[in-house]
Short mmCIF file of C-alpha atoms in Angstrom, two decimals:
data_model
loop_
_atom_site.label_atom_id
_atom_site.label_comp_id
_atom_site.label_asym_id
_atom_site.label_seq_id
_atom_site.Cartn_x
_atom_site.Cartn_y
_atom_site.Cartn_z
CA MET A 1 45.53 9.73 -3.81
CA PRO A 2 43.44 12.26 -1.09
CA PRO A 3 41.43 10.33 1.50
CA ARG A 4 37.98 9.54 1.07
CA LYS A 5 35.40 11.21 3.16
CA ARG A 6 33.95 9.73 6.24
CA PRO A 7 30.18 8.48 6.50
CA LYS A 8 28.38 10.71 8.67
CA SER A 9 27.89 9.27 12.16
CA LEU A 10 24.93 8.32 14.06
CA VAL A 11 25.70 11.76 16.19
CA ASP A 12 25.75 13.71 12.87
CA LEU A 13 22.94 12.18 11.30
CA THR A 14 20.55 12.73 14.63
CA ILE A 15 21.84 16.60 15.11
CA ASP A 16 21.11 17.20 11.15
CA SER A 17 17.64 15.87 11.56
CA LEU A 18 16.94 17.22 14.76
CA THR A 19 18.57 20.68 13.32
CA LEU A 20 15.95 20.28 10.31
CA ILE A 21 13.09 19.47 12.02
CA LEU A 22 13.60 22.05 14.61
CA SER A 23 14.41 25.48 12.61
CA THR A 24 11.05 24.45 10.23
CA LYS A 25 9.35 24.48 13.81
CA TYR A 26 10.85 27.59 15.33
CA ARG A 27 10.45 29.73 11.87
CA SER A 28 6.72 28.73 11.94
CA GLN A 29 6.34 31.65 14.83
CA ASP A 30 1.93 31.46 15.10
CA GLU A 31 1.94 27.77 15.20
CA PHE A 32 4.66 27.75 17.91
CA GLN A 33 3.80 30.63 20.22
CA LYS A 34 0.05 29.41 20.21
CA SER A 35 1.04 25.63 21.10
CA ASP A 36 2.25 24.95 24.66
CA ASN A 37 2.05 21.50 23.97
CA SER A 38 4.52 22.02 21.17
CA LEU A 39 6.99 23.22 23.45
CA GLU A 40 6.51 21.13 26.09
CA CYS A 41 7.10 18.02 23.49
CA ILE A 42 10.51 19.86 22.38
CA ARG A 43 11.68 20.80 25.57
CA ASN A 44 11.07 16.95 26.71
CA LEU A 45 12.78 15.79 23.72
CA LEU A 46 15.87 18.01 24.24
CA GLU A 47 16.12 16.79 28.07
CA CYS A 48 16.74 13.19 27.14
CA LEU A 49 19.84 14.26 24.87
CA PRO A 50 23.30 13.90 26.23
CA VAL A 51 24.80 17.51 26.64
CA PRO A 52 27.63 17.01 23.87
CA LEU A 53 24.73 16.64 21.42
CA LEU A 54 22.38 19.17 23.21
CA GLU A 55 25.39 21.75 23.01
CA GLN A 56 26.03 20.81 19.14
CA LEU A 57 22.55 21.07 18.23
CA ILE A 58 22.24 24.49 20.28
CA THR A 59 25.43 26.19 18.00
CA ARG A 60 23.83 24.64 14.64
CA LEU A 61 20.39 26.15 15.35
CA THR A 62 22.19 29.26 16.60
CA TYR A 63 23.95 29.97 13.41
CA LEU A 64 20.96 28.83 11.40
CA LEU A 65 17.73 30.35 12.68
CA ILE A 66 19.37 34.12 12.26
CA GLY A 67 19.98 34.45 8.57
CA LYS A 68 21.22 37.59 6.70
CA ASP A 69 17.06 38.64 7.16
CA ARG A 70 18.09 39.62 10.66
CA GLN A 71 14.95 37.94 11.90
CA MET A 72 15.66 37.51 15.79
CA SER A 73 11.93 35.79 16.62
CA PRO A 74 12.99 32.20 15.69
CA PHE A 75 16.25 32.56 17.35
CA TYR A 76 14.60 33.74 20.79
CA SER A 77 12.11 31.47 20.22
CA SER A 78 14.84 28.57 20.31
CA PHE A 79 15.95 28.92 23.65
CA ILE A 80 12.77 29.22 25.36
CA SER A 81 12.65 25.14 24.84
CA PHE A 82 16.38 24.21 25.23
CA PRO A 83 17.19 22.92 28.67
CA LEU A 84 19.93 25.56 29.46
CA GLN A 85 20.38 23.94 32.93
CA ASN A 86 22.36 21.03 31.34
CA VAL A 87 24.45 23.32 29.26
CA THR A 88 28.11 23.72 29.83
CA GLN A 89 29.04 25.61 26.53
CA LEU A 90 27.49 28.55 24.81
CA ASP A 91 29.22 30.17 21.65
CA PHE A 92 28.19 33.30 20.22
CA SER A 93 31.22 33.94 17.87
CA ARG A 94 29.98 33.80 14.53
CA LEU A 95 25.84 34.49 15.51
CA PHE A 96 26.06 38.33 13.69
CA HIS A 97 29.04 37.39 11.08
CA GLY A 98 28.77 39.35 7.88
CA PHE A 99 26.29 42.00 9.02
CA ARG A 100 25.18 44.74 11.78
CA LEU A 101 22.48 44.74 14.06
CA LYS A 102 20.21 47.74 14.14
CA ARG A 103 20.51 49.81 17.57
CA ASN A 104 17.26 48.43 18.86
CA GLN A 105 17.83 44.98 18.46
CA ASN A 106 21.52 45.17 19.79
CA THR A 107 19.62 46.47 22.66
CA ALA A 108 16.93 43.52 22.69
CA PHE A 109 20.05 40.94 21.96
CA LYS A 110 21.54 42.29 25.35
CA ASP A 111 18.52 41.75 27.36
CA PHE A 112 17.97 38.11 25.62
CA CYS A 113 21.75 37.11 27.21
CA VAL A 114 20.50 38.43 30.48
CA SER A 115 17.53 36.40 30.88
CA THR A 116 19.33 33.53 29.49
CA LEU A 117 22.06 33.44 31.59
CA LYS A 118 20.32 33.25 34.73
CA ARG A 119 19.34 29.85 33.47
CA THR A 120 22.76 28.14 32.83
CA ILE A 121 23.85 27.10 36.09
CA HIS A 122 26.62 24.60 34.95
CA LEU A 123 27.97 27.25 32.19
CA THR A 124 31.84 26.65 32.17
CA LYS A 125 32.57 28.36 28.54
CA LEU A 126 30.83 31.33 27.05
CA VAL A 127 32.04 33.23 23.72
CA LEU A 128 30.12 36.73 23.74
CA ILE A 129 32.47 38.81 21.35
CA GLY A 130 31.06 42.49 20.98
CA LYS A 131 28.22 42.05 22.90
CA CYS A 132 28.61 41.77 26.78
CA THR A 133 27.44 44.37 29.02
CA ASP A 134 28.56 45.03 32.71
CA LYS A 135 24.95 43.53 33.35
CA ILE A 136 25.66 40.19 32.03
CA LEU A 137 28.78 40.02 33.80
CA GLU A 138 26.92 40.65 36.92
CA VAL A 139 24.76 37.98 36.21
CA LEU A 140 27.24 35.40 35.38
CA GLY A 141 29.31 36.24 38.81
CA THR A 142 26.19 35.25 40.33
CA THR A 143 25.06 32.21 38.59
CA CYS A 144 27.92 30.84 36.67
CA HIS A 145 30.04 29.85 39.37
CA SER A 146 31.75 27.29 37.27
CA LEU A 147 32.61 29.45 34.75
CA ARG A 148 36.32 28.67 33.43
CA GLU A 149 36.27 30.24 29.64
CA LEU A 150 35.10 33.88 28.89
CA ASN A 151 35.33 35.59 25.84
CA ILE A 152 33.91 39.11 25.59
CA ALA A 153 36.80 40.73 23.31
CA LEU A 154 35.38 43.70 21.35
CA SER A 155 32.51 44.63 23.98
CA ASP A 156 32.52 48.38 24.50
CA ASP A 157 30.05 48.15 27.11
CA VAL A 158 32.46 46.34 29.49
CA THR A 159 33.68 48.44 31.90
CA ASP A 160 35.82 48.13 35.58
CA GLN A 161 32.70 47.89 37.42
CA GLY A 162 31.51 44.93 35.26
CA LEU A 163 34.82 43.29 35.66
CA GLN A 164 34.11 43.66 39.63
CA GLU A 165 30.32 42.23 39.27
CA LEU A 166 32.08 38.81 37.61
CA VAL A 167 34.59 38.22 40.22
CA LYS A 168 33.93 40.33 43.33
CA ARG A 169 32.06 38.74 46.23
CA SER A 170 29.17 40.65 48.00
CA ALA A 171 27.55 40.03 51.16
CA CYS A 172 24.62 38.29 49.38
CA ASP A 173 26.79 35.83 47.71
CA ASN A 174 26.95 32.29 49.22
CA GLY A 175 30.60 32.01 47.85
CA ASP A 176 33.20 33.39 45.62
CA ARG A 177 31.92 34.48 42.08
CA CYS A 178 33.65 32.33 39.21
CA PRO A 179 36.24 31.37 41.42
CA ARG A 180 37.16 28.55 38.62
CA LEU A 181 37.89 31.28 35.46
CA ARG A 182 41.35 30.30 34.22
CA LEU A 183 40.59 32.28 30.64
CA LEU A 184 39.21 36.02 30.07
CA ASP A 185 39.65 37.50 26.75
CA VAL A 186 38.71 41.02 27.37
CA THR A 187 40.75 42.14 23.87
CA LYS A 188 40.01 45.88 22.94
CA CYS A 189 37.50 46.37 25.10
CA TRP A 190 38.26 49.96 25.38
CA ASN A 191 36.56 51.08 28.35
CA ILE A 192 38.15 49.30 31.03
CA SER A 193 41.21 50.23 32.36
CA PRO A 194 44.61 48.82 34.02
CA VAL A 195 43.56 49.64 37.44
CA GLY A 196 39.99 47.65 36.73
CA VAL A 197 41.93 44.60 35.40
CA ALA A 198 44.09 44.57 38.37
CA GLU A 199 41.26 44.52 40.53
CA MET A 200 40.23 41.69 38.97
CA ILE A 201 43.01 39.47 38.71
CA GLN A 202 44.01 39.88 42.24
CA LEU A 203 40.21 38.05 42.65
CA SER A 204 40.92 35.33 40.54
CA PRO A 205 43.48 32.72 42.02
CA SER A 206 42.84 30.28 39.58
CA LEU A 207 43.38 32.62 36.16
CA ARG A 208 45.76 31.39 34.06
CA ARG A 209 45.28 33.51 30.61
CA LEU A 210 44.35 36.85 30.09
CA CYS A 211 43.88 38.73 27.03
CA TYR A 212 43.96 42.13 27.44
CA PHE A 213 45.50 45.13 24.90
CA ASN A 214 47.61 47.11 27.13
CA MET A 215 49.39 44.10 29.22
CA ARG A 216 52.40 46.64 29.99
CA ALA A 217 49.94 49.32 31.85
CA LEU A 218 48.67 46.42 33.80
CA ALA A 219 51.93 45.37 34.72
CA ARG A 220 53.10 48.75 35.82
CA GLU A 221 49.93 48.83 38.18
CA LEU A 222 50.49 45.25 39.74
CA ALA A 223 54.22 45.94 40.27
CA ARG A 224 53.00 49.46 42.30
CA ARG A 225 50.38 47.52 44.24
CA SER A 226 53.22 45.13 44.72
CA GLN A 227 55.24 47.40 46.22
CA GLU A 228 52.78 48.74 48.64
CA GLY A 229 53.08 45.36 49.95
CA THR A 230 49.29 45.49 50.33
CA GLU A 231 48.38 42.68 47.46
CA ARG A 232 49.55 39.61 45.86
CA SER A 233 52.74 40.22 43.98
CA SER A 234 52.78 37.06 41.59
CA PHE A 235 50.21 35.48 39.21
CA GLU A 236 49.86 32.33 37.66
CA VAL A 237 49.10 34.11 34.50
CA ASP A 238 50.68 32.28 31.19
CA TYR A 239 50.55 34.72 28.53
CA PHE A 240 51.32 38.32 28.07
CA GLU A 241 50.44 40.43 24.92
CA CYS A 242 51.95 44.13 23.99
CA THR A 243 51.24 45.12 20.43
CA ASP A 244 49.88 48.83 20.45
CA PRO A 245 51.33 50.12 17.44
CA LYS A 246 52.10 53.65 19.46
CA PRO A 247 55.69 53.61 20.23
CA GLN A 248 56.53 51.23 23.30
CA ASP A 249 58.24 51.08 26.26
CA LEU A 250 59.19 47.75 27.42
CA SER A 251 60.91 48.63 30.23
CA VAL A 252 58.96 46.61 32.05
CA LEU A 253 60.49 43.54 30.25
CA LYS A 254 64.22 44.84 30.88
CA GLN A 255 63.46 45.44 34.62
CA GLY A 256 62.47 41.96 35.08
CA ILE A 257 59.16 43.55 36.49
CA VAL A 258 56.70 41.30 34.08
CA PHE A 259 58.52 37.78 34.82
CA ASP A 260 58.23 38.57 38.41
CA LEU A 261 54.73 39.27 38.15
CA PHE A 262 54.31 36.13 35.71
CA PRO A 263 56.66 33.59 36.40
CA ARG A 264 54.82 30.95 34.37
CA ILE A 265 54.66 32.73 31.53
CA SER A 266 54.76 30.28 28.48
CA THR A 267 53.25 32.84 25.32
CA LEU A 268 54.68 36.40 24.45
CA LYS A 269 52.91 38.45 21.59
CA LEU A 270 55.10 41.67 21.09
CA LEU A 271 55.73 44.79 19.13
CA ILE A 272 59.22 44.89 20.02
CA SER A 273 62.62 46.48 18.90
CA ASP A 274 65.80 44.17 18.53
CA GLU A 275 66.76 45.75 21.89
CA ASP A 276 64.22 44.45 23.99
CA VAL A 277 64.71 41.14 22.40
CA GLY A 278 67.55 40.35 24.05
CA ALA A 279 65.56 41.08 27.41
CA LEU A 280 63.54 38.17 26.73
CA ILE A 281 66.27 35.39 28.23
CA SER A 282 64.50 36.18 31.83
CA PHE A 283 61.48 34.19 31.04
CA THR A 284 62.38 30.43 31.34
CA GLY A 285 59.49 28.48 30.49
CA LEU A 286 58.67 29.82 27.01
CA GLN A 287 56.97 27.65 24.32
CA HIS A 288 54.95 30.06 21.81
CA VAL A 289 56.86 33.44 20.76
CA GLU A 290 55.30 36.00 18.20
CA LEU A 291 57.33 38.94 17.44
CA GLU A 292 56.77 41.78 15.08
CA LEU A 293 60.37 43.49 14.84
CA GLU A 294 60.48 47.28 14.81
CA ASN A 295 63.45 47.41 13.28
CA TYR A 296 66.34 44.85 11.77
CA PRO A 297 67.31 41.75 13.79
CA GLY A 298 70.42 42.19 15.58
CA ALA A 299 72.50 41.84 18.80
CA GLY A 300 69.28 41.71 21.00
CA PHE A 301 67.83 39.16 18.42
CA SER A 302 70.72 36.99 18.31
CA ASN A 303 71.26 36.59 22.37
CA PHE A 304 67.77 35.75 22.65
CA PHE A 305 67.95 33.00 19.90
CA LYS A 306 71.06 31.67 20.94
CA HIS A 307 69.88 31.68 24.41
CA HIS A 308 68.45 28.61 26.33
CA SER A 309 65.15 30.37 27.29
CA SER A 310 64.25 29.82 23.56
CA SER A 311 65.37 26.33 23.18
CA ASP A 312 61.91 24.60 24.26
CA LEU A 313 59.78 27.12 21.91
CA CYS A 314 57.38 24.82 20.38
CA GLN A 315 56.10 27.54 18.28
CA LEU A 316 57.36 30.91 16.57
CA VAL A 317 55.91 33.61 14.81
CA LEU A 318 57.75 36.25 13.34
CA GLN A 319 56.82 39.27 11.02
CA VAL A 320 60.53 41.03 10.17
CA ASN A 321 60.89 43.51 7.52
CA SER A 322 64.12 42.25 6.87
CA MET A 323 66.40 39.32 8.13
CA THR A 324 69.54 37.48 6.95
CA ALA A 325 69.69 33.58 6.48
CA ASP A 326 71.77 33.12 9.53
CA CYS A 327 69.50 33.92 12.06
CA LEU A 328 67.13 31.23 10.23
CA GLN A 329 69.84 29.20 10.49
CA MET A 330 70.27 30.25 14.45
CA ILE A 331 66.54 29.63 15.03
CA ALA A 332 66.52 26.14 13.53
CA GLU A 333 69.71 24.85 15.31
CA ASN A 334 68.77 26.44 18.77
CA CYS A 335 65.04 25.60 18.89
CA ARG A 336 65.03 22.20 18.20
CA LYS A 337 61.78 21.53 19.64
CA LEU A 338 60.15 23.58 17.16
CA LYS A 339 56.59 22.91 15.76
CA VAL A 340 55.06 25.62 14.23
CA PHE A 341 56.76 28.42 12.41
CA LYS A 342 55.77 31.24 10.36
CA PHE A 343 57.54 34.30 8.96
CA THR A 344 56.45 37.25 7.02
CA GLY A 345 58.71 39.79 5.61
CA THR A 346 60.43 41.72 2.45
CA THR A 347 63.69 40.12 2.24
CA LEU A 348 65.89 37.38 3.10
CA ILE A 349 69.40 37.91 2.43
CA GLY A 350 71.78 34.86 1.73
CA GLU A 351 69.40 32.25 2.23
CA GLU A 352 71.73 30.13 -0.40
CA ARG A 353 74.10 29.98 2.55
CA LEU A 354 71.38 27.97 4.56
CA THR A 355 72.72 24.16 5.35
CA VAL A 356 70.45 21.65 5.75
CA SER A 357 70.92 19.38 8.97
CA SER A 358 68.74 15.92 10.22
CA LYS A 359 68.98 17.34 13.73
CA CYS A 360 67.06 20.83 12.70
CA LEU A 361 63.60 21.09 12.33
CA ASN A 362 62.89 17.53 12.45
CA GLN A 363 59.78 18.20 14.72
CA LEU A 364 57.71 20.78 12.33
CA THR A 365 54.20 20.46 11.76
CA HIS A 366 53.54 23.78 10.09
CA VAL A 367 55.66 25.78 8.55
CA GLU A 368 54.46 29.12 6.52
CA PHE A 369 56.97 31.46 4.94
CA LYS A 370 55.85 34.77 2.83
CA LEU A 371 57.94 37.00 1.19
CA TYR A 372 56.15 40.28 0.00
CA ASN A 373 57.45 43.43 -1.20
CA SER A 374 57.28 46.74 0.95
CA GLU A 375 53.92 47.42 -0.11
CA GLY A 376 52.51 43.78 0.02
CA LEU A 377 53.27 43.37 3.42
CA TYR A 378 49.97 44.49 4.97
CA SER A 379 47.87 43.68 2.38
CA SER A 380 46.55 40.15 0.92
CA ASP A 381 48.02 37.60 -1.26
CA GLU A 382 45.68 38.65 -4.28
CA ASP A 383 46.44 42.09 -4.07
CA GLU A 384 50.20 42.21 -4.13
CA ASP A 385 52.06 43.52 -7.35
CA GLY A 386 54.80 40.95 -8.63
CA ALA A 387 56.99 44.32 -9.47
CA GLY A 388 59.78 44.53 -6.81
CA SER A 389 59.35 41.16 -5.20
CA PRO A 390 62.28 39.86 -3.90
CA GLU A 391 63.31 36.63 -5.74
CA ILE A 392 64.13 33.53 -3.32
CA HIS A 393 66.56 30.74 -3.92
CA PRO A 394 65.93 27.14 -3.85
CA GLN A 395 67.65 26.02 -0.70
CA ILE A 396 64.90 27.99 1.47
CA PHE A 397 62.76 24.65 0.38
CA ASP A 398 65.28 22.27 1.31
CA PHE A 399 66.25 23.75 4.39
CA PHE A 400 62.58 23.41 5.46
CA LEU A 401 61.18 20.73 3.91
CA GLN A 402 64.06 18.09 3.26
CA ASN A 403 64.15 16.91 7.17
CA SER A 404 60.72 17.56 8.17
CA PRO A 405 58.35 14.18 7.72
CA TYR A 406 55.37 15.08 10.25
CA LEU A 407 54.45 18.29 8.21
CA ILE A 408 50.86 18.59 8.29
CA GLN A 409 50.61 22.08 6.68
CA VAL A 410 52.76 23.75 4.31
CA THR A 411 52.38 27.42 2.98
CA PHE A 412 55.22 29.48 1.02
CA HIS A 413 53.98 32.64 -0.59
CA VAL A 414 57.70 33.62 -2.57
CA ASN A 415 58.71 34.53 -6.02
CA CYS A 416 60.34 31.30 -6.74
CA TYR A 417 59.11 31.57 -10.60
CA ARG A 418 62.60 30.49 -12.00
CA PHE A 419 62.72 27.51 -10.65
CA MET A 420 59.96 26.29 -9.38
CA ASN A 421 58.45 23.79 -12.32
CA LEU A 422 57.39 20.63 -12.50
CA ASN A 423 60.79 18.65 -12.10
CA TYR A 424 62.00 20.72 -8.97
CA LEU A 425 58.18 19.80 -7.28
CA SER A 426 59.11 15.87 -8.07
CA ARG A 427 62.64 16.35 -6.51
CA LEU A 428 60.78 18.00 -3.24
CA LEU A 429 58.59 15.43 -2.96
CA ALA A 430 60.96 12.73 -3.69
CA ASP A 431 63.19 14.06 -0.78
CA ASN A 432 60.21 14.24 1.64
CA PRO A 433 56.86 12.79 0.22
CA LEU A 434 55.41 14.79 3.17
CA VAL A 435 53.33 11.93 4.02
CA ALA A 436 51.23 13.65 6.51
CA CYS A 437 50.57 16.78 4.62
CA GLU A 438 46.82 17.94 4.77
CA LYS A 439 47.12 21.26 3.49
CA LEU A 440 49.88 22.95 0.41
CA SER A 441 49.89 26.27 -0.43
CA LEU A 442 52.45 27.22 -3.36
CA ASP A 443 52.12 30.49 -4.63
CA GLY A 444 54.30 34.26 -4.80
CA PRO A 445 53.40 37.14 -6.35
CA VAL A 446 54.39 36.26 -9.67
CA PRO A 447 52.22 33.15 -11.14
CA LEU A 448 54.19 29.85 -10.91
CA PRO A 449 55.01 27.72 -13.81
CA LEU A 450 52.91 24.65 -13.14
CA ASP A 451 49.73 23.24 -14.26
CA ARG A 452 47.55 20.16 -14.31
CA SER A 453 50.50 17.50 -14.46
CA ALA A 454 51.68 19.48 -10.96
CA ILE A 455 48.41 18.65 -9.60
CA GLU A 456 48.24 15.06 -10.54
CA LEU A 457 51.70 14.83 -8.67
CA VAL A 458 50.92 16.27 -5.72
CA LEU A 459 47.43 14.33 -5.40
CA SER A 460 49.18 10.84 -5.91
CA SER A 461 52.00 11.59 -3.99
CA LEU A 462 50.55 12.89 -0.90
CA PRO A 463 48.24 10.68 0.58
CA ALA A 464 47.00 12.78 3.09
CA ILE A 465 46.11 16.04 1.26
CA LYS A 466 43.10 17.94 1.80
CA SER A 467 43.73 21.26 0.71
CA LEU A 468 45.55 22.27 -2.56
CA HIS A 469 46.17 26.15 -3.31
CA VAL A 470 46.40 26.46 -7.09
CA SER A 471 45.31 29.61 -7.98
CA ARG A 472 48.29 31.01 -8.48
CA TRP A 473 49.71 28.62 -11.02
CA GLU A 474 49.89 29.87 -14.36
CA GLY A 475 48.98 26.36 -16.31
CA VAL A 476 45.58 26.00 -14.09
CA THR A 477 42.55 27.52 -15.14
CA ASP A 478 39.31 28.16 -13.52
CA SER A 479 37.60 25.50 -15.61
CA CYS A 480 40.42 23.39 -14.78
CA MET A 481 39.93 24.05 -10.95
CA ALA A 482 36.13 23.44 -11.41
CA ALA A 483 36.64 20.05 -13.45
CA TYR A 484 38.78 18.73 -10.19
CA ARG A 485 36.12 19.70 -7.73
CA ARG A 486 33.45 17.84 -9.78
CA ASP A 487 35.81 14.75 -9.80
CA SER A 488 36.78 14.90 -6.06
CA LYS A 489 32.72 15.18 -5.42
CA ALA A 490 32.17 12.21 -7.72
CA GLN A 491 34.64 10.27 -6.30
CA ASN A 492 33.70 11.29 -2.54
CA LEU A 493 37.34 12.15 -2.14
CA ASP A 494 38.00 14.74 1.11
CA ILE A 495 39.92 17.35 -0.73
CA GLU A 496 39.12 21.22 -1.33
CA PHE A 497 40.80 23.22 -4.38
CA TYR A 498 41.65 26.63 -4.09
#
């Protein structure tokens, strides 16, 4: 049976009550703005809250006070009463989720950020996706000297000048600007250049993770500066991404430039050819690799996944058009520490030859394996047409599940209609009862011949299950799913049906 929902903690109950009371107050604009006493009372109350509770409350109110009516005034009013000098984190990532602001509202919000961030002297983390400006970065640089994590992805108003204002010390500064900055996400900030990012990274000795869309050009710029002998030649950054769909020139990998500049890289995310995959053996501390192959796995792929440089991988994400089962076997035998494996492709050849070993894949906690037809590779699961989808053999399930007792999430989207029935599912769960599994998703381009009895089997066999995807089981109707949702709510079970 799935676990029951835990009762709310005193912290949750406190946040719920305060959120309800304060959101009502902030929405009463006339009353709120005329009463200085109300404002002072709220501020005094919030001053007494522990910082973690205060931050939870601010997050809840932030998402609640801006609804689809796009009214900003209650949100702005709330920040007048927040003791922001105590706050260490602000997350505006979902602030405008699902709708676009008018131009004047965008301008007003950015001005609000400038004035608000002048009060957040202890801020260590800020998420401001799509709304950051050079002026905001200047305020962060002069005010938030403890800043450690900054996510300003998708912000078109950020330029090289703004990055300089964030980290470059000026004559009027008492100390370095943001000297503790460890994570900076400027993904798809199209108006910053490799030269500007190179200037910034030179002035950020604590930086460990940089998410930038043109890391290849950045590596070339840093290598050029290093050759001139005027600036640092090695950096502590642990992440390198190059996923630009334009034709790739990854000679920076083959020439060893990236490894020389960033010797501590542990995470790679690349759109890459098979030949260039072989160059990854120069990296010695890899733990997380995401590869989208432009062509078929060949000698370069084999060289890397047979080399000891891939033996410490904990997470591996592959998007490959077509791959042989030998490649899967090779990965399993060499990557013994693998905890997360995700594969998306169109064809797996020879999976009936896969052999199961108790020494392989026994540390897996997450497995995701999806095969689509060529048209469905870049579409959603629901939009895919079953016609032409490759059929899969049952050995693929044994390969991933039989010796993986720690699995928490299991997702398969494959054409297994011919064998995935109640008897086969029973055998799978008998071989590995998946006692830690919280999420199970079995579907494919063709609805599977499973019904309510399969749901009952899963619910009775998986004691930790919290999410079950059954919408592509041909014997499970909408009314059946609605009945399970009602029953789980009545029994206070912590499970969702999809």
